[in-house]
Coordinates of C-alpha atoms in Angstrom, one line a residue:
X1 CA 15.1 68.8 10.2
X2 CA 17.3 65.7 10.0
X3 CA 20.4 67.9 10.0
X4 CA 19.0 69.8 13.1
X5 CA 18.6 66.5 15.0
X6 CA 22.1 65.4 14.0
X7 CA 23.6 68.7 15.2
X8 CA 21.6 68.5 18.4
X9 CA 23.0 65.0 18.9
X10 CA 26.5 66.2 18.4
X11 CA 26.1 68.8 21.1
X12 CA 24.5 66.4 23.6
X13 CA 26.7 65.3 26.4
X14 CA 26.6 62.6 29.1
X15 CA 26.9 64.2 32.5
X16 CA 28.5 62.3 35.4
X17 CA 28.2 63.8 38.8
X18 CA 29.9 62.2 41.8
X19 CA 28.9 64.4 44.7
X20 CA 25.5 65.5 46.2
X21 CA 25.5 69.1 47.5
X22 CA 24.7 69.8 51.2
X23 CA 22.6 72.7 50.1
X24 CA 19.9 70.7 48.3
X25 CA 16.4 71.6 49.7
X26 CA 14.0 69.0 51.1
X27 CA 11.2 70.1 48.8
X28 CA 10.6 72.3 45.8
X29 CA 7.0 73.1 44.5
X30 CA 7.8 71.9 40.9
X31 CA 8.6 68.4 42.3
X32 CA 6.1 66.1 43.9
X33 CA 7.4 64.7 47.2
X34 CA 11.0 65.0 48.3
X35 CA 13.6 66.8 46.1
X36 CA 15.9 64.4 44.2
X37 CA 18.9 63.1 46.2
X38 CA 18.0 65.0 49.4
X39 CA 18.7 62.0 51.5
X40 CA 22.2 61.6 50.2
X41 CA 23.3 65.2 50.7
X42 CA 27.1 65.7 51.3
X43 CA 27.9 62.2 50.1
X44 CA 29.9 61.0 47.1
X45 CA 27.4 59.2 44.9
X46 CA 27.9 58.7 41.2
X47 CA 24.9 59.5 39.1
X48 CA 24.3 60.5 35.5
X49 CA 22.2 62.9 33.5
X50 CA 22.2 64.6 30.1
X51 CA 23.0 68.1 28.9
X52 CA 23.5 70.2 25.7
X53 CA 26.5 72.4 24.9
X54 CA 24.9 75.8 24.1
X55 CA 27.9 78.2 24.0
X56 CA 31.7 78.3 23.9
X57 CA 33.8 81.2 25.1
X58 CA 37.5 81.2 24.2
X59 CA 40.2 83.2 25.9
X60 CA 43.6 84.2 24.6
X61 CA 46.6 85.4 26.6
X62 CA 45.7 89.0 25.8
X63 CA 42.3 88.6 27.6
X64 CA 44.1 88.4 30.9
X65 CA 42.0 85.5 32.2
X66 CA 45.0 83.7 33.7
X67 CA 45.8 80.1 33.0
X68 CA 43.4 77.2 32.3
X69 CA 41.8 76.0 35.5
X70 CA 41.5 72.4 34.3
X71 CA 43.1 69.7 36.5
X72 CA 45.8 69.0 33.9
X73 CA 47.0 72.6 33.8
X74 CA 46.7 73.1 37.6
X75 CA 49.3 70.3 38.0
X76 CA 51.5 71.4 35.2
X77 CA 54.6 73.6 35.3
X78 CA 53.5 75.2 32.0
X79 CA 49.7 75.7 32.2
X80 CA 48.0 76.9 29.1
X81 CA 47.2 80.6 28.8
X82 CA 44.8 79.9 26.0
X83 CA 41.7 78.1 27.1
X84 CA 37.9 78.3 27.0
X85 CA 34.6 77.8 28.8
X86 CA 32.1 75.3 27.4
X87 CA 28.7 76.2 28.7
X88 CA 26.1 73.4 29.2
X89 CA 22.4 73.4 29.6
X90 CA 20.9 70.8 31.9
X91 CA 18.4 70.4 34.8
X92 CA 19.1 72.0 38.3
X93 CA 18.4 68.6 39.9
X94 CA 21.2 67.1 37.9
X95 CA 23.8 69.8 38.7
X96 CA 22.6 71.8 41.7
X97 CA 25.4 74.2 42.5
X98 CA 29.2 74.9 42.3
X99 CA 30.1 72.1 44.7
X100 CA 28.4 69.6 42.4
X101 CA 29.8 71.3 39.2
X102 CA 33.3 70.9 40.5
X103 CA 32.6 67.1 40.8
X104 CA 31.1 66.8 37.3
X105 CA 32.5 65.5 34.0
X106 CA 30.8 65.9 30.7
X107 CA 31.4 63.2 28.1
X108 CA 31.4 64.5 24.5
X109 CA 30.8 62.2 21.5
X110 CA 29.5 59.1 23.3
X111 CA 27.5 57.9 20.4
X112 CA 28.2 54.2 20.9
X113 CA 30.5 51.9 22.8
X114 CA 33.2 52.2 20.2
X115 CA 33.1 56.0 19.9
X116 CA 36.3 58.0 20.8
X117 CA 35.1 60.3 23.6
X118 CA 36.4 63.4 25.3
X119 CA 35.7 64.4 28.9
X120 CA 35.3 68.0 30.0
X121 CA 35.8 69.1 33.6
X122 CA 33.0 70.9 35.4
X123 CA 33.9 74.2 37.0
X124 CA 31.0 76.3 38.2
X125 CA 27.3 77.0 37.8
X126 CA 26.7 80.0 35.5
X127 CA 23.0 80.4 36.0
X128 CA 20.4 78.4 37.8
X129 CA 16.7 78.3 38.6
X130 CA 15.4 75.8 41.1
X131 CA 11.7 76.4 40.4
X132 CA 12.1 76.1 36.7
X133 CA 14.6 73.2 37.1
X134 CA 17.0 74.9 34.6
X135 CA 20.8 75.0 35.1
X136 CA 23.6 76.4 32.9
X137 CA 27.0 75.4 34.1
X138 CA 30.5 75.8 32.8
X139 CA 33.2 73.2 31.9
X140 CA 36.8 74.2 31.1
X141 CA 39.2 73.0 28.5
X142 CA 42.5 73.9 26.8
X143 CA 41.8 71.5 23.9
X144 CA 41.6 74.2 21.2
X145 CA 40.6 71.8 18.5
X146 CA 37.6 70.6 20.6
X147 CA 36.7 74.2 21.5
X148 CA 36.7 75.3 17.9
X149 CA 34.6 72.2 16.9
X150 CA 32.0 72.8 19.6
X151 CA 31.8 76.5 18.9
X152 CA 31.2 75.9 15.2
X153 CA 28.6 73.3 16.0
X154 CA 26.8 75.7 18.4
X155 CA 26.6 78.3 15.6
X156 CA 25.4 75.8 13.1
X157 CA 22.7 74.6 15.5
X158 CA 21.4 78.2 16.0
X159 CA 21.2 78.7 12.2
X160 CA 19.4 75.5 11.7
X161 CA 16.9 76.2 14.4
X162 CA 16.0 79.5 12.9
X163 CA 15.5 77.9 9.5
X164 CA 13.4 75.1 10.9
X165 CA 11.3 77.5 12.9
X166 CA 10.6 79.7 9.9
X167 CA 9.7 76.7 7.8
X168 CA 7.6 74.7 10.2
X169 CA 6.2 77.1 12.8
X170 CA 2.7 76.9 11.3
X171 CA 2.7 73.2 12.1
X172 CA 3.8 73.5 15.7
X173 CA 0.4 73.2 17.3
X174 CA -0.8 70.5 14.8
X175 CA 2.0 68.0 14.6
X176 CA 3.2 68.7 18.2
X177 CA 6.6 67.2 17.4
X178 CA 9.0 66.8 20.3
X179 CA 12.6 65.5 19.9
X180 CA 14.9 64.5 22.8
X181 CA 18.5 63.3 22.5
X182 CA 19.7 61.8 25.8
X183 CA 21.9 59.3 27.6
X184 CA 19.5 56.9 29.3
X185 CA 21.0 55.0 32.2
X186 CA 24.4 56.6 31.3
X187 CA 24.5 54.6 28.1
X188 CA 25.3 55.9 24.5
X189 CA 22.9 58.6 23.3
X190 CA 19.5 57.8 22.0
X191 CA 17.1 59.9 19.8
X192 CA 13.5 59.9 20.9
X193 CA 10.7 61.4 18.8
X194 CA 7.0 61.8 19.9
X195 CA 4.2 64.4 20.5
X196 CA 3.7 66.8 23.3
X197 CA 0.3 66.6 24.9
X198 CA 0.2 69.8 27.0
X199 CA 2.2 73.0 27.1
X200 CA 1.8 76.0 29.4
X201 CA 2.0 79.2 27.4
X202 CA 4.2 82.0 28.7
X203 CA 5.2 85.4 27.3
X204 CA 5.2 84.5 23.6
X205 CA 6.5 80.9 23.9
X206 CA 5.6 77.7 25.6
X207 CA 7.3 77.1 28.9
X208 CA 6.7 73.9 30.8
X209 CA 5.5 71.0 28.6
X210 CA 4.2 67.4 29.0
X211 CA 5.0 64.8 26.3
X212 CA 5.0 61.1 25.5
X213 CA 8.5 61.2 23.9
X214 CA 10.4 58.3 25.5
X215 CA 12.9 58.9 28.3
X216 CA 14.5 56.9 31.0
X217 CA 16.6 57.6 34.2
X218 CA 19.7 59.4 32.9
X219 CA 17.6 61.5 30.4
X220 CA 17.1 64.3 33.0
X221 CA 18.5 67.6 31.7
X222 CA 18.3 66.7 28.1
X223 CA 17.2 69.5 25.8
X224 CA 13.5 69.1 24.9
X225 CA 13.1 70.4 21.4
X226 CA 9.6 71.4 20.3
X227 CA 9.2 71.9 16.6
X228 CA 8.4 75.5 15.6
X229 CA 9.0 77.4 18.8
X230 CA 11.4 80.2 19.4
X231 CA 15.0 79.4 19.1
X232 CA 16.1 80.6 22.6
X233 CA 13.4 78.9 24.6
X234 CA 15.3 75.7 25.5
X235 CA 13.8 73.5 28.2
X236 CA 15.4 70.6 30.1
X237 CA 13.7 67.3 30.7
X238 CA 12.8 67.1 34.3
X239 CA 11.0 63.8 35.0
X240 CA 7.7 62.0 34.7
X241 CA 4.4 61.7 36.5
X242 CA 0.9 60.2 35.9
X243 CA 0.4 62.7 33.1
X244 CA 3.5 61.7 31.2
X245 CA 7.1 63.1 30.9
X246 CA 7.5 66.8 31.7
X247 CA 10.1 69.5 31.2
X248 CA 11.4 72.4 33.2
X249 CA 10.3 75.9 32.2
X250 CA 11.8 77.5 29.2
X251 CA 13.7 80.8 29.5
X252 CA 13.8 80.8 33.4
X253 CA 17.6 80.8 33.6

């Protein structure tokens, strides 16, 4: 379990977005009141959130995917023909669409103020669900060492989740353990542990959940890990209300 949390932490990224899409709706049923940042549509406003790397896709020259679309390569006379996509899970209200994804940076390895960090450039939204508040977007990089490291970590995380699920699934409804790794206020990542207090049951897994695990502004989009539940039912942290903190719906995007 400790190794799982460490690996989750290694895959957790700080998301910096500096643009608000003009396409943001005024209201969405899953949010009470006005949809986040509606009043600042079309403006360049820096805000932060959290995400988790969940997949890495690498391309070689033989894949015929062209050259790396990162800013460095686009301004180079010799752009890299070997590059990759780093796919990140977050909340839709953090990265709403392609226009916001292109103005997004993901900071990897921001464990403390002395950590050497790497910034990934956002590219496009891969999948999104406004109602469930889930977003999967893609960053691009030609840093092959980083791509290999993140790919290895994603595979390790998947293996660990299966082992933990097999070992502890019988305790899931008793211990109600919830773990969140996030970047509150855009600061170095923090690990929060606490119980969930309510979970809506979907088709064989829990979807939207409410919990007392600590979060702050900037934690939005962080992966909410609930002990003992299916490995692919990731859910992003969405916000808080009078009942507690709550997540988006697992498996919606």
